[in-house]
Every structure is written in C-alpha cells, then in structure tokens.
C-alpha cells in the first residue's frame, strides 16, 4: 500500500532526526546532522516569542542555539511519547515531554534561575522527497511560566481591569 509505505518512510525520517537531536551533548549542533534530515528551505513554526524560522541556519540561530544555551541539560523521553504518521505527516507528543533547568542565558525573558521545569509540547512535521520540509511546534508556555510562579492569565486579567478603568 503506497500510503502505508509513505507513512513508514516519514516516520523513519523523523524518528532518525529526533534520535540525532539527542547527540548534542556528544558533539554540539554539528553532531545532530540537521542537513541530513531537513530540506535547505525548510520552515519551522514555533510558539509565540520564537516565531517562524526559515532554513536550517534560521532554525539554528533563532531557536535551537538559544534554546540549548538556556537549557543545556534538557532531557527528552522519545520512547515514552506518542509518535505517529500518515502519509507525509508525522506527529509527536508527550506531556511532559522534556525536563530541563533554566540556566545559561535564560529563555524567552525568563531569568537563568537554575529552576528545574518540564515542558509540554506537540510537534507536527511534513516530509517531502525524503526530507523534512515543515515543522509546527506547539509549546504550553503557560505551563512553563506557571512553574516559575508567573500566572500569565492572572496578569492579563489585571491588565484588562486597568484598561477598563482607563476607558471610563
């Protein structure tokens, strides 16, 4: 079955790429061999605060390097999550998916406090001609901030109260 074969190929590609991401500690970003898996004109669509990265260099500079510098001890559990594919599309989730310590340069305005956190995320990839062409990444940033004592929604409620007073 052609669809099943394409699904298996896409799943294998993303699985291999994810395994290589774990090689960072052994040899830095080069050990991850992104060029082997990602299309040169790939697009990575991240959460608010990171945004869209174009190409491998865009991904490295705008997301990967700042993320790894902020949380170099991050540890994922690929074997414990749910990895699935249909045709050219692959998805992965595990809640929580990674454990890490906010250190280094900090992350998305969060000071490098040394606090341990977990991160919930959901990824979808689109494969094209044996390479990853697109990746959509959803991260539960409200949960990240809650772990460091910041209730983002409570802050928004306060801002809205102030706005209502100002409008009267």
C-alpha atoms as one frame of an Amber mdcrd trajectory, in Angstrom:
protein
   0.000   0.000   0.000   1.522   3.311  -1.158   0.092   5.389   1.718   1.373
   2.945   4.325   4.829   2.950   2.712   4.936   6.770   2.678   3.810   6.860
   6.314   6.557   4.416   7.296   9.198   6.428   5.402   8.081   9.688   7.020
   8.027   8.101  10.470  11.523   6.644   9.983  12.904  10.005   8.794  11.534
  11.945  11.762  12.493   9.194  14.234  16.097   9.229  12.993  16.203  13.030
  13.142  14.871  13.053  16.717  17.458  10.466  17.762  20.205  12.657  16.265
  18.964  15.681  18.234  19.994  13.740  21.336  23.615  13.706  20.125  24.085
  17.403  21.002  25.903  16.573  24.250  28.393  14.421  22.329  29.362  16.937
  19.667  27.299  20.134  19.624  24.905  21.170  16.887  27.038  19.580  14.160
  26.533  16.124  15.727  22.798  16.496  15.115  23.364  16.399  11.327  20.376
  18.611  10.531  21.434  18.886   6.866  20.838  15.153   6.508  17.166  15.400
   7.529  15.938  18.942   6.878  15.279  20.469   3.476  17.548  23.514   2.903
  14.432  25.699   2.562  12.537  24.213   5.499  10.191  26.235   7.678   9.947
  25.816  11.441   6.859  27.392  13.015   7.387  27.900  16.733   5.353  29.337
  19.570   4.927  32.998  20.376   8.213  34.537  21.429  10.171  32.449  18.938
   8.119  32.622  15.760   8.965  31.252  12.332  12.459  30.156  11.331  13.395
  29.753   7.678  16.068  27.290   6.580  18.438  25.306   8.753  20.523  28.361
   9.669  17.396  30.283  10.627  16.308  27.390  12.838  19.747  27.148  14.454
  20.113  30.875  15.080  16.565  31.811  16.093  15.533  28.739  18.060  17.954
  25.863  18.509  21.074  27.631  19.801  19.217  29.980  22.212  17.131  27.023
  23.478  20.175  24.795  24.018  22.164  27.621  25.634  19.290  28.331  28.023
  18.655  24.701  28.951  21.701  22.595  28.034  20.651  19.748  30.333  17.314
  19.174  28.602  16.334  15.562  28.500  13.566  14.174  26.329  11.890  10.815
  26.539  11.174   9.953  22.909  10.429   6.315  23.704   7.690   7.250  26.175
   5.698   9.606  23.978   3.319   9.076  21.089   4.886   9.177  17.627   2.523
   8.647  14.693   2.401   9.214  10.942   0.059   9.360   7.994   1.480   9.897
   4.538   3.885  12.831   4.578   2.865  13.957   8.081   4.327  12.890  11.421
   3.268  13.925  14.918   4.794  13.522  18.365   3.650  14.421  21.854   4.406
  13.550  25.435   3.186  15.529  28.456   5.617  16.431  29.915   7.983  15.818
  27.060  11.231  17.224  28.385  12.836  18.001  31.714  15.366  20.805  31.955
  16.917  23.519  34.107  16.585  27.190  33.163  20.221  28.287  33.149  22.704
  29.695  30.655  21.231  32.796  29.035  17.660  32.255  30.238  14.747  31.598
  27.894  12.070  33.903  26.428  12.709  36.555  29.048  12.906  34.055  31.911
  15.988  34.694  34.031  18.523  31.861  34.343  17.264  30.928  37.818  18.541
  27.362  37.965  14.949  26.185  38.366  14.011  22.767  37.021  10.940  22.668
  34.775   9.119  20.302  32.472   7.937  21.281  29.017   4.779  20.079  27.294
   4.852  20.172  23.530   3.303  18.808  20.377   5.146  18.639  17.054   3.876
  18.041  13.540   6.267  17.585  10.607   5.633  17.480   6.872   8.083  15.422
   4.846   8.768  15.942   1.152  11.016  13.811  -1.065  12.825  12.206   1.862
  13.436  15.423   3.821  11.595  17.382   6.490  10.118  20.469   4.854   7.937
  21.930   7.639   7.611  21.613  11.412   4.846  23.097  13.555   5.739  23.232
  17.257   3.190  23.921  19.974   4.634  24.508  23.450   2.489  25.010  26.542
   4.208  28.241  27.560   1.501  28.986  30.148   2.636  25.827  31.946   6.317
  26.840  31.672   5.600  30.230  33.242   3.343  28.698  35.932   6.258  26.523
  37.076   8.323  29.619  37.828   5.469  31.323  39.656   4.113  33.518  36.863
   0.362  33.277  36.241   0.127  34.798  32.776  -3.683  34.698  32.699  -3.944
  36.450  36.087  -1.637  39.173  34.765  -3.834  39.548  31.695  -6.931  39.890
  33.899  -5.195  42.682  35.827  -4.194  44.446  32.617  -7.784  44.237  31.401
  -9.076  45.710  34.689  -6.685  48.623  34.301  -7.779  49.085  30.703 -11.460
  49.198  31.735 -10.749  51.847  34.387  -8.840  53.914  31.847 -11.697  53.739
  29.330 -14.335  55.008  31.792
